[in-house]
C-alpha positions as a LaTeX table, in Angstrom:
\begin{tabular}{lrrr}
\hline
Residue & $x$ (\AA) & $y$ (\AA) & $z$ (\AA) \\
\hline
Met1 & $-231.02$ & 141.70 & $-90.72$ \\
Ser2 & $-234.29$ & 143.60 & $-91.14$ \\
Gln3 & $-236.53$ & 144.70 & $-88.35$ \\
Asp4 & $-239.28$ & 142.54 & $-89.80$ \\
Ser5 & $-237.22$ & 139.38 & $-89.22$ \\
Asp6 & $-236.51$ & 140.51 & $-85.64$ \\
Arg7 & $-240.23$ & 140.93 & $-85.13$ \\
His8 & $-240.79$ & 137.40 & $-86.47$ \\
Arg9 & $-238.51$ & 135.97 & $-83.78$ \\
Glu10 & $-239.93$ & 138.17 & $-81.03$ \\
Ser11 & $-243.51$ & 137.30 & $-81.92$ \\
Gly12 & $-242.76$ & 133.55 & $-81.64$ \\
Val13 & $-242.83$ & 132.63 & $-85.32$ \\
Asp14 & $-241.40$ & 129.07 & $-85.57$ \\
Gly15 & $-237.90$ & 128.34 & $-86.93$ \\
Leu16 & $-239.10$ & 127.26 & $-90.35$ \\
Gly17 & $-240.99$ & 130.48 & $-90.80$ \\
Ala18 & $-237.95$ & 132.45 & $-89.72$ \\
Leu19 & $-235.75$ & 130.64 & $-92.20$ \\
Ile20 & $-238.22$ & 131.31 & $-95.00$ \\
Ala21 & $-238.31$ & 134.96 & $-94.02$ \\
Asp22 & $-234.50$ & 135.12 & $-93.95$ \\
Asp23 & $-234.29$ & 133.47 & $-97.34$ \\
Ile24 & $-236.75$ & 135.96 & $-98.81$ \\
Glu25 & $-234.73$ & 138.75 & $-97.32$ \\
Asp26 & $-231.47$ & 137.19 & $-98.64$ \\
Gln27 & $-232.93$ & 137.05 & $-102.13$ \\
Ser28 & $-233.47$ & 140.76 & $-101.97$ \\
Arg29 & $-229.72$ & 141.34 & $-101.50$ \\
Pro30 & $-227.35$ & 141.77 & $-104.42$ \\
Arg31 & $-226.02$ & 138.48 & $-105.93$ \\
Ser32 & $-222.36$ & 139.20 & $-105.09$ \\
Glu33 & $-223.22$ & 139.71 & $-101.44$ \\
Arg34 & $-225.20$ & 136.49 & $-101.38$ \\
Arg35 & $-222.12$ & 134.56 & $-102.77$ \\
Arg36 & $-219.86$ & 136.02 & $-100.10$ \\
Arg37 & $-222.25$ & 134.94 & $-97.38$ \\
Arg38 & $-222.34$ & 131.35 & $-98.75$ \\
Arg39 & $-218.53$ & 131.07 & $-99.03$ \\
Arg40 & $-217.88$ & 131.90 & $-95.38$ \\
Pro41 & $-218.60$ & 128.39 & $-93.96$ \\
Leu42 & $-216.38$ & 126.76 & $-96.63$ \\
Ile43 & $-213.53$ & 129.16 & $-95.91$ \\
Thr44 & $-213.89$ & 128.44 & $-92.21$ \\
Leu45 & $-213.75$ & 124.68 & $-92.81$ \\
Val46 & $-210.65$ & 124.94 & $-95.01$ \\
Ala47 & $-208.95$ & 127.11 & $-92.45$ \\
Phe48 & $-209.74$ & 124.62 & $-89.72$ \\
Ile49 & $-208.23$ & 121.74 & $-91.76$ \\
Ile50 & $-205.06$ & 123.72 & $-92.45$ \\
Val51 & $-204.63$ & 124.60 & $-88.78$ \\
Ala52 & $-205.21$ & 120.96 & $-87.74$ \\
Ala53 & $-202.60$ & 119.74 & $-90.24$ \\
Ile54 & $-200.09$ & 122.25 & $-88.94$ \\
Val55 & $-200.70$ & 121.09 & $-85.37$ \\
Val56 & $-200.27$ & 117.39 & $-86.25$ \\
Phe57 & $-197.07$ & 118.13 & $-88.19$ \\
Ala58 & $-195.74$ & 120.15 & $-85.30$ \\
Val59 & $-196.43$ & 117.34 & $-82.83$ \\
Phe60 & $-194.59$ & 114.72 & $-84.91$ \\
Phe61 & $-191.75$ & 117.08 & $-85.75$ \\
Ala62 & $-191.33$ & 117.97 & $-82.11$ \\
Arg63 & $-191.31$ & 114.30 & $-81.14$ \\
Asp64 & $-188.55$ & 113.55 & $-83.66$ \\
Ile65 & $-186.51$ & 116.49 & $-82.38$ \\
Ile66 & $-186.94$ & 115.28 & $-78.81$ \\
Asn67 & $-185.96$ & 111.72 & $-79.73$ \\
Gln68 & $-182.95$ & 112.99 & $-81.62$ \\
Phe69 & $-181.63$ & 114.99 & $-78.72$ \\
Arg70 & $-182.75$ & 112.91 & $-75.77$ \\
Asp71 & $-179.98$ & 111.89 & $-73.40$ \\
Val72 & $-179.29$ & 108.15 & $-73.98$ \\
Pro73 & $-175.98$ & 107.15 & $-72.37$ \\
Asp74 & $-173.66$ & 105.67 & $-74.99$ \\
Tyr75 & $-169.94$ & 105.26 & $-75.42$ \\
Thr76 & $-168.36$ & 106.99 & $-78.39$ \\
Gly77 & $-165.26$ & 104.91 & $-79.08$ \\
Ser78 & $-164.52$ & 101.59 & $-80.78$ \\
Gly79 & $-163.74$ & 99.82 & $-77.51$ \\
Lys80 & $-160.87$ & 99.12 & $-75.14$ \\
Glu81 & $-160.22$ & 95.70 & $-73.55$ \\
Ala82 & $-161.27$ & 92.35 & $-75.04$ \\
Val83 & $-164.24$ & 90.71 & $-73.37$ \\
Gln84 & $-166.43$ & 87.69 & $-74.12$ \\
Val85 & $-170.23$ & 87.75 & $-74.06$ \\
Thr86 & $-172.43$ & 84.68 & $-74.44$ \\
Val87 & $-175.79$ & 84.88 & $-76.17$ \\
Asp88 & $-177.98$ & 82.00 & $-75.04$ \\
Pro89 & $-180.74$ & 80.36 & $-77.11$ \\
Gly90 & $-183.97$ & 82.31 & $-76.69$ \\
Asp91 & $-182.29$ & 85.57 & $-75.61$ \\
Ser92 & $-184.26$ & 88.65 & $-76.69$ \\
Leu93 & $-182.60$ & 91.88 & $-77.79$ \\
Ser94 & $-183.30$ & 93.25 & $-74.32$ \\
Asp95 & $-181.58$ & 90.24 & $-72.75$ \\
Ile96 & $-178.56$ & 90.74 & $-75.01$ \\
Ala97 & $-178.51$ & 94.45 & $-74.21$ \\
Gln98 & $-178.40$ & 93.75 & $-70.48$ \\
Lys99 & $-175.55$ & 91.25 & $-70.91$ \\
Leu100 & $-173.60$ & 93.86 & $-72.85$ \\
Val101 & $-174.19$ & 96.39 & $-70.07$ \\
Asp102 & $-173.09$ & 93.88 & $-67.42$ \\
Ala103 & $-169.86$ & 93.27 & $-69.36$ \\
Asp104 & $-169.36$ & 97.05 & $-69.83$ \\
Val105 & $-169.50$ & 96.65 & $-73.60$ \\
Val106 & $-172.21$ & 99.30 & $-73.97$ \\
Lys107 & $-173.02$ & 102.13 & $-71.62$ \\
Ser108 & $-176.77$ & 101.55 & $-71.51$ \\
Ala109 & $-179.26$ & 98.92 & $-72.62$ \\
Arg110 & $-181.32$ & 101.65 & $-74.31$ \\
Ala111 & $-178.40$ & 102.65 & $-76.53$ \\
Phe112 & $-178.13$ & 99.08 & $-77.81$ \\
Thr113 & $-181.88$ & 98.50 & $-78.30$ \\
Asp114 & $-182.14$ & 101.85 & $-80.12$ \\
Ala115 & $-179.37$ & 100.74 & $-82.46$ \\
Ala116 & $-181.09$ & 97.37 & $-82.96$ \\
Glu117 & $-184.43$ & 99.01 & $-83.80$ \\
Gly118 & $-182.87$ & 100.59 & $-86.85$ \\
Asn119 & $-181.31$ & 97.36 & $-88.10$ \\
Asp120 & $-183.51$ & 94.48 & $-89.25$ \\
Ala121 & $-180.56$ & 92.09 & $-89.13$ \\
Ala122 & $-180.42$ & 92.48 & $-85.34$ \\
Lys123 & $-183.13$ & 89.84 & $-85.06$ \\
Ser124 & $-180.75$ & 87.29 & $-86.55$ \\
Ile125 & $-178.10$ & 87.39 & $-83.80$ \\
Gln126 & $-177.22$ & 83.74 & $-83.20$ \\
Pro127 & $-176.56$ & 82.01 & $-79.87$ \\
Gly128 & $-172.89$ & 81.61 & $-79.03$ \\
Thr129 & $-169.93$ & 83.26 & $-77.38$ \\
Tyr130 & $-168.64$ & 86.47 & $-78.98$ \\
Gln131 & $-165.41$ & 88.43 & $-78.70$ \\
Leu132 & $-166.15$ & 92.13 & $-78.14$ \\
Lys133 & $-164.48$ & 95.05 & $-76.38$ \\
Thr134 & $-165.41$ & 97.08 & $-73.34$ \\
Gln135 & $-166.85$ & 100.58 & $-73.79$ \\
Met136 & $-167.95$ & 100.32 & $-77.42$ \\
Lys137 & $-170.41$ & 102.57 & $-79.19$ \\
Ala138 & $-173.69$ & 100.64 & $-79.27$ \\
Thr139 & $-173.92$ & 100.58 & $-83.07$ \\
Leu140 & $-170.40$ & 99.12 & $-83.27$ \\
Ala141 & $-171.25$ & 96.48 & $-80.66$ \\
Leu142 & $-174.26$ & 95.48 & $-82.77$ \\
Asp143 & $-172.15$ & 95.32 & $-85.93$ \\
Thr144 & $-169.64$ & 93.12 & $-84.12$ \\
Leu145 & $-172.32$ & 90.67 & $-83.02$ \\
Leu146 & $-173.61$ & 90.48 & $-86.57$ \\
Gly147 & $-170.15$ & 89.98 & $-88.09$ \\
Asn148 & $-168.69$ & 86.54 & $-88.74$ \\
Gly149 & $-165.32$ & 87.18 & $-87.14$ \\
Ser150 & $-166.42$ & 87.81 & $-83.57$ \\
Lys151 & $-168.17$ & 84.53 & $-82.81$ \\
Leu152 & $-165.94$ & 82.26 & $-80.77$ \\
Thr153 & $-168.42$ & 79.38 & $-80.46$ \\
Gln154 & $-167.75$ & 76.66 & $-82.98$ \\
Thr155 & $-170.69$ & 75.06 & $-84.80$ \\
Val156 & $-169.91$ & 71.54 & $-86.01$ \\
Thr157 & $-172.26$ & 69.21 & $-87.89$ \\
Ile158 & $-171.55$ & 65.49 & $-87.83$ \\
Ile159 & $-173.54$ & 63.69 & $-90.51$ \\
Glu160 & $-174.91$ & 60.17 & $-90.38$ \\
Gly161 & $-172.68$ & 57.45 & $-91.74$ \\
Gln162 & $-169.38$ & 58.89 & $-90.50$ \\
Thr163 & $-167.01$ & 56.75 & $-88.48$ \\
Val164 & $-165.49$ & 57.73 & $-85.15$ \\
Ala165 & $-162.15$ & 58.35 & $-86.88$ \\
Gln166 & $-163.81$ & 60.70 & $-89.38$ \\
Thr167 & $-165.75$ & 62.41 & $-86.60$ \\
Ile168 & $-162.81$ & 63.24 & $-84.35$ \\
Ala169 & $-160.78$ & 64.40 & $-87.35$ \\
Lys170 & $-163.54$ & 66.87 & $-88.18$ \\
Leu171 & $-163.85$ & 67.97 & $-84.56$ \\
Ser172 & $-160.11$ & 68.59 & $-84.36$ \\
Glu173 & $-160.14$ & 70.65 & $-87.54$ \\
Ala174 & $-163.14$ & 72.73 & $-86.46$ \\
Thr175 & $-162.00$ & 73.44 & $-82.89$ \\
Gly176 & $-158.22$ & 73.53 & $-83.27$ \\
Ile177 & $-157.87$ & 70.94 & $-80.51$ \\
Pro178 & $-155.14$ & 68.40 & $-81.37$ \\
Leu179 & $-156.33$ & 65.08 & $-82.73$ \\
Ala180 & $-154.24$ & 63.34 & $-80.07$ \\
Asp181 & $-156.42$ & 64.96 & $-77.38$ \\
Phe182 & $-159.55$ & 63.42 & $-78.91$ \\
Glu183 & $-157.86$ & 60.02 & $-79.15$ \\
Ala184 & $-156.90$ & 60.27 & $-75.47$ \\
Ala185 & $-160.45$ & 61.28 & $-74.54$ \\
Leu186 & $-161.86$ & 58.27 & $-76.39$ \\
Ala187 & $-159.60$ & 56.05 & $-74.30$ \\
Asp188 & $-160.96$ & 57.61 & $-71.09$ \\
Arg189 & $-164.15$ & 55.55 & $-71.26$ \\
Ala190 & $-164.96$ & 55.80 & $-67.56$ \\
Asn191 & $-165.49$ & 59.55 & $-67.93$ \\
Leu192 & $-167.41$ & 59.61 & $-71.21$ \\
Gly193 & $-170.81$ & 58.75 & $-69.73$ \\
Ile194 & $-171.38$ & 55.64 & $-71.87$ \\
Pro195 & $-174.74$ & 53.95 & $-71.10$ \\
Ala196 & $-174.54$ & 50.90 & $-68.87$ \\
Trp197 & $-176.17$ & 48.68 & $-71.52$ \\
Val198 & $-173.16$ & 49.10 & $-73.82$ \\
Pro199 & $-170.69$ & 46.24 & $-73.18$ \\
Ala200 & $-167.58$ & 47.44 & $-71.40$ \\
Asp201 & $-165.26$ & 45.42 & $-73.66$ \\
Val202 & $-166.29$ & 46.86 & $-77.04$ \\
Pro203 & $-163.09$ & 47.47 & $-79.02$ \\
Val204 & $-164.14$ & 50.89 & $-80.38$ \\
Leu205 & $-166.83$ & 53.41 & $-79.56$ \\
Glu206 & $-168.29$ & 53.32 & $-83.06$ \\
Gly207 & $-171.90$ & 54.46 & $-83.14$ \\
Leu208 & $-171.78$ & 56.07 & $-79.69$ \\
Ile209 & $-170.63$ & 59.50 & $-80.90$ \\
Ser210 & $-173.96$ & 60.79 & $-82.01$ \\
Pro211 & $-174.47$ & 62.64 & $-85.31$ \\
Gly212 & $-175.99$ & 66.10 & $-85.06$ \\
Thr213 & $-175.17$ & 69.80 & $-84.99$ \\
Tyr214 & $-173.26$ & 70.98 & $-81.94$ \\
Glu215 & $-172.19$ & 74.32 & $-80.48$ \\
Phe216 & $-168.86$ & 74.18 & $-78.68$ \\
Gln217 & $-167.58$ & 76.91 & $-76.38$ \\
Pro218 & $-164.01$ & 78.30 & $-76.43$ \\
Asp219 & $-163.17$ & 76.58 & $-73.13$ \\
Asp220 & $-164.41$ & 73.14 & $-74.21$ \\
Thr221 & $-161.84$ & 70.34 & $-74.19$ \\
Ala222 & $-161.75$ & 67.16 & $-76.25$ \\
Leu223 & $-163.22$ & 65.31 & $-73.28$ \\
Thr224 & $-166.09$ & 67.73 & $-72.66$ \\
Ile225 & $-166.91$ & 67.73 & $-76.38$ \\
Leu226 & $-167.11$ & 63.94 & $-76.55$ \\
Gln227 & $-169.04$ & 63.84 & $-73.28$ \\
Ser228 & $-171.70$ & 66.13 & $-74.76$ \\
Met229 & $-171.95$ & 63.99 & $-77.90$ \\
Val230 & $-172.24$ & 60.74 & $-75.93$ \\
Ala231 & $-174.87$ & 62.41 & $-73.74$ \\
His232 & $-176.78$ & 63.32 & $-76.89$ \\
Phe233 & $-176.54$ & 59.69 & $-78.04$ \\
Thr234 & $-177.80$ & 58.46 & $-74.67$ \\
Gln235 & $-180.80$ & 60.79 & $-74.80$ \\
Arg236 & $-181.61$ & 59.85 & $-78.40$ \\
Thr237 & $-181.59$ & 56.12 & $-77.74$ \\
Ala238 & $-183.64$ & 56.60 & $-74.57$ \\
Asp239 & $-186.24$ & 58.59 & $-76.50$ \\
Leu240 & $-186.37$ & 55.82 & $-79.10$ \\
Gly241 & $-186.90$ & 53.22 & $-76.38$ \\
Ile242 & $-184.04$ & 51.03 & $-77.57$ \\
Glu243 & $-183.62$ & 49.21 & $-74.24$ \\
Gln244 & $-187.30$ & 48.35 & $-74.01$ \\
Lys245 & $-187.87$ & 47.46 & $-77.68$ \\
Ala246 & $-184.71$ & 45.49 & $-78.54$ \\
Ala247 & $-186.05$ & 42.21 & $-77.13$ \\
Ala248 & $-188.98$ & 42.32 & $-79.58$ \\
Val249 & $-186.55$ & 41.78 & $-82.48$ \\
Gly250 & $-184.52$ & 39.21 & $-80.55$ \\
Leu251 & $-181.44$ & 41.39 & $-80.04$ \\
Ser252 & $-179.62$ & 43.24 & $-77.29$ \\
Pro253 & $-179.77$ & 47.04 & $-77.41$ \\
Tyr254 & $-176.14$ & 47.15 & $-78.53$ \\
Asp255 & $-176.82$ & 44.69 & $-81.36$ \\
Val256 & $-179.65$ & 46.94 & $-82.52$ \\
Leu257 & $-177.03$ & 49.67 & $-82.94$ \\
Lys258 & $-175.04$ & 47.35 & $-85.21$ \\
Val259 & $-178.09$ & 46.71 & $-87.39$ \\
Ala260 & $-178.87$ & 50.44 & $-87.50$ \\
Ser261 & $-175.33$ & 51.23 & $-88.63$ \\
Leu262 & $-175.51$ & 48.63 & $-91.42$ \\
Ile263 & $-178.80$ & 50.11 & $-92.62$ \\
Glu264 & $-177.41$ & 53.66 & $-92.44$ \\
Thr265 & $-174.36$ & 52.74 & $-94.49$ \\
Glu266 & $-176.11$ & 50.58 & $-97.08$ \\
Ile267 & $-179.50$ & 52.20 & $-97.65$ \\
Lys268 & $-180.17$ & 55.71 & $-98.95$ \\
Ile269 & $-183.87$ & 55.41 & $-99.86$ \\
Pro270 & $-186.02$ & 55.99 & $-96.72$ \\
Asp271 & $-188.75$ & 53.49 & $-97.65$ \\
Glu272 & $-186.18$ & 50.72 & $-98.02$ \\
Arg273 & $-184.75$ & 50.90 & $-94.50$ \\
Ser274 & $-187.27$ & 48.63 & $-92.80$ \\
Met275 & $-187.05$ & 46.17 & $-95.73$ \\
Ala276 & $-183.26$ & 46.02 & $-95.35$ \\
Ala277 & $-183.74$ & 45.35 & $-91.64$ \\
Arg278 & $-185.97$ & 42.41 & $-92.54$ \\
Val279 & $-183.30$ & 41.03 & $-94.90$ \\
Ile280 & $-180.77$ & 41.14 & $-92.04$ \\
Tyr281 & $-183.12$ & 39.43 & $-89.59$ \\
Asn282 & $-184.13$ & 36.75 & $-92.09$ \\
Arg283 & $-180.50$ & 35.87 & $-92.78$ \\
Leu284 & $-179.61$ & 35.87 & $-89.09$ \\
Ala285 & $-182.53$ & 33.53 & $-88.41$ \\
Ala286 & $-181.33$ & 31.20 & $-91.16$ \\
Gly287 & $-177.77$ & 31.23 & $-89.80$ \\
Glu288 & $-176.44$ & 32.66 & $-93.06$ \\
Ala289 & $-173.61$ & 35.19 & $-93.44$ \\
Leu290 & $-175.02$ & 38.65 & $-94.06$ \\
Gly291 & $-172.69$ & 39.34 & $-97.00$ \\
Ile292 & $-172.73$ & 43.10 & $-96.38$ \\
Asp293 & $-169.55$ & 44.44 & $-97.93$ \\
Ala294 & $-169.81$ & 47.84 & $-96.21$ \\
Ser295 & $-168.82$ & 46.04 & $-93.00$ \\
Thr296 & $-165.91$ & 44.32 & $-94.71$ \\
Ala297 & $-164.71$ & 47.66 & $-96.03$ \\
Tyr298 & $-164.90$ & 49.19 & $-92.53$ \\
Gly299 & $-162.75$ & 46.38 & $-91.17$ \\
Val300 & $-159.92$ & 47.09 & $-93.63$ \\
Gly301 & $-160.33$ & 50.87 & $-93.65$ \\
Lys302 & $-161.38$ & 51.13 & $-97.28$ \\
Lys303 & $-164.30$ & 52.32 & $-99.33$ \\
Gly304 & $-166.64$ & 49.66 & $-100.64$ \\
Asn305 & $-165.52$ & 50.09 & $-104.24$ \\
Glu306 & $-161.88$ & 49.64 & $-103.20$ \\
Leu307 & $-162.26$ & 46.09 & $-101.88$ \\
Thr308 & $-160.13$ & 43.41 & $-103.50$ \\
Thr309 & $-160.82$ & 39.71 & $-103.84$ \\
Ala310 & $-158.28$ & 39.12 & $-101.07$ \\
Asp311 & $-160.22$ & 41.50 & $-98.80$ \\
Leu312 & $-163.47$ & 39.65 & $-99.44$ \\
Gln313 & $-161.85$ & 36.29 & $-98.69$ \\
Asp314 & $-159.91$ & 37.33 & $-95.59$ \\
Pro315 & $-161.06$ & 35.22 & $-92.62$ \\
Asn316 & $-159.00$ & 37.29 & $-90.18$ \\
Asn317 & $-161.15$ & 40.40 & $-90.63$ \\
Pro318 & $-163.87$ & 40.08 & $-87.95$ \\
Tyr319 & $-165.98$ & 42.55 & $-89.94$ \\
Asn320 & $-165.90$ & 40.40 & $-93.10$ \\
Leu321 & $-169.59$ & 39.51 & $-93.26$ \\
Arg322 & $-169.10$ & 37.35 & $-96.34$ \\
Ile323 & $-167.28$ & 34.84 & $-94.17$ \\
Val324 & $-167.99$ & 35.63 & $-90.51$ \\
Pro325 & $-171.58$ & 34.74 & $-89.55$ \\
Gly326 & $-173.76$ & 37.06 & $-87.51$ \\
Leu327 & $-173.38$ & 40.77 & $-86.87$ \\
Pro328 & $-170.07$ & 42.68 & $-86.87$ \\
Pro329 & $-168.25$ & 43.17 & $-83.53$ \\
Thr330 & $-169.38$ & 46.82 & $-83.34$ \\
Pro331 & $-171.47$ & 49.31 & $-85.31$ \\
Ile332 & $-169.61$ & 50.45 & $-88.43$ \\
Ser333 & $-170.70$ & 54.13 & $-88.42$ \\
Gly334 & $-172.85$ & 56.74 & $-86.79$ \\
Phe335 & $-176.55$ & 56.56 & $-87.66$ \\
Gly336 & $-179.71$ & 58.59 & $-87.56$ \\
Asp337 & $-182.94$ & 57.96 & $-85.72$ \\
Ala338 & $-184.61$ & 56.62 & $-88.88$ \\
Ala339 & $-182.10$ & 53.77 & $-89.07$ \\
Val340 & $-182.74$ & 52.85 & $-85.43$ \\
Glu341 & $-186.49$ & 52.96 & $-86.01$ \\
Ala342 & $-186.08$ & 50.61 & $-88.97$ \\
Ala343 & $-183.93$ & 48.22 & $-86.93$ \\
Leu344 & $-186.61$ & 48.14 & $-84.23$ \\
Asn345 & $-189.52$ & 47.88 & $-86.69$ \\
Pro346 & $-188.53$ & 45.65 & $-89.62$ \\
Ala347 & $-191.00$ & 45.25 & $-92.48$ \\
Glu348 & $-192.79$ & 41.96 & $-93.02$ \\
Gly349 & $-191.35$ & 39.88 & $-95.86$ \\
Thr350 & $-189.33$ & 36.84 & $-96.91$ \\
Trp351 & $-186.48$ & 38.77 & $-98.57$ \\
Lys352 & $-182.91$ & 37.61 & $-98.09$ \\
Trp353 & $-181.08$ & 39.84 & $-100.57$ \\
Tyr354 & $-181.20$ & 43.38 & $-101.88$ \\
Val355 & $-179.44$ & 44.48 & $-105.07$ \\
Val356 & $-179.02$ & 47.97 & $-106.53$ \\
Asn357 & $-181.33$ & 48.37 & $-109.52$ \\
Ser358 & $-180.81$ & 51.97 & $-110.64$ \\
Ala359 & $-178.31$ & 54.81 & $-110.67$ \\
Asp360 & $-180.10$ & 56.57 & $-107.80$ \\
Gly361 & $-179.35$ & 53.74 & $-105.37$ \\
Thr362 & $-182.73$ & 52.04 & $-105.12$ \\
His363 & $-182.75$ & 48.29 & $-104.58$ \\
Thr364 & $-184.54$ & 45.18 & $-105.71$ \\
Phe365 & $-185.50$ & 42.95 & $-102.77$ \\
Val366 & $-185.64$ & 39.22 & $-103.52$ \\
Ser367 & $-186.27$ & 36.00 & $-101.61$ \\
Thr368 & $-184.49$ & 33.30 & $-103.64$ \\
Tyr369 & $-180.91$ & 32.85 & $-104.73$ \\
Glu370 & $-181.96$ & 32.59 & $-108.37$ \\
Glu371 & $-183.69$ & 35.98 & $-108.13$ \\
Phe372 & $-180.56$ & 37.38 & $-106.51$ \\
Leu373 & $-178.31$ & 36.15 & $-109.35$ \\
Ala374 & $-180.63$ & 37.63 & $-111.98$ \\
Ala375 & $-180.80$ & 40.98 & $-110.18$ \\
Arg376 & $-177.04$ & 41.10 & $-109.72$ \\
Gln377 & $-176.48$ & 40.43 & $-113.43$ \\
Val378 & $-178.71$ & 43.39 & $-114.34$ \\
Cys379 & $-176.85$ & 45.54 & $-111.80$ \\
Gln380 & $-173.44$ & 44.63 & $-113.21$ \\
Gln381 & $-174.51$ & 45.04 & $-116.85$ \\
Asn382 & $-175.65$ & 48.59 & $-116.12$ \\
Gly383 & $-172.62$ & 49.50 & $-114.04$ \\
Trp384 & $-174.63$ & 50.09 & $-110.86$ \\
Cys385 & $-172.55$ & 47.66 & $-108.82$ \\
\hline
\end{tabular}
């Protein structure tokens, strides 16, 4: 810098004047030198960016190296002795990890959660009891929990419309418990937890083994299984208010179950359930036989389309609703909540018959016998009934 510019600063010339003086001086320099002076800030900025990038990369790289070599206690083998671990509904991965540590399946909770972090499927571990081994490598323990073969808990779904005989047959097949054990448990009524409003002299426990999806543990017996299903039934009917609401339709709570089972077996279209309930109540009020062949079929252990003329005319079958007036002695199947709701809340109407009117199972509801005969003729001509 020239002495003149120094004198400008010393003499108190303001900054703008100094800059103008410097610029004039810079213009007097060769062009190549002026370019070098202008490039220096850009070079400095680029250098700064490069150094910053190197530092960031080094930090992340160092973190990965540290994570890779950190000391997380973990077993290395495939396991030793068999052990069972139960995953409860709502358990987090941390909860599961701690249970595995407590059972000596994995060496540390961190080893298991680290393995789970790298596997998206870990979030889908289902509740139940699993067969594992002690002292397993955490990744192998996770794989075992995710595999189908290690789960000891049996999941069984009982659908609406199944009979008690069908239900216990399915339970026996799913759990491996002999069918005879379930039959013996059914006979042990005092220990099943049947609600007090169910008559003690009912011939079978039809309708009291509630449909639903159940999880059974390896140590469950036929009795404990049926106890849990009856308990589910008791809770369902309590939630539906069956004891309090039955009187409004002129029935006992147990008779409401019979109506619900008839609706469940006969009606597949949701909107028709309350209408079918009204048909039943109108015929009961008139003292007329219900004529529901699904009940007759239950009484002889057949399907509806297997009934013979002799079956339909048999006065010794107490479930033959073509001959025997009133409701059947018991429900004829398990039933869902919607069927109970319909039985407790029948639609308003004068209908006394319903007849299938299409291949999808919908019905025509009619009030006179002449309408019934016409609807039945259409049904038969089309092969719907």
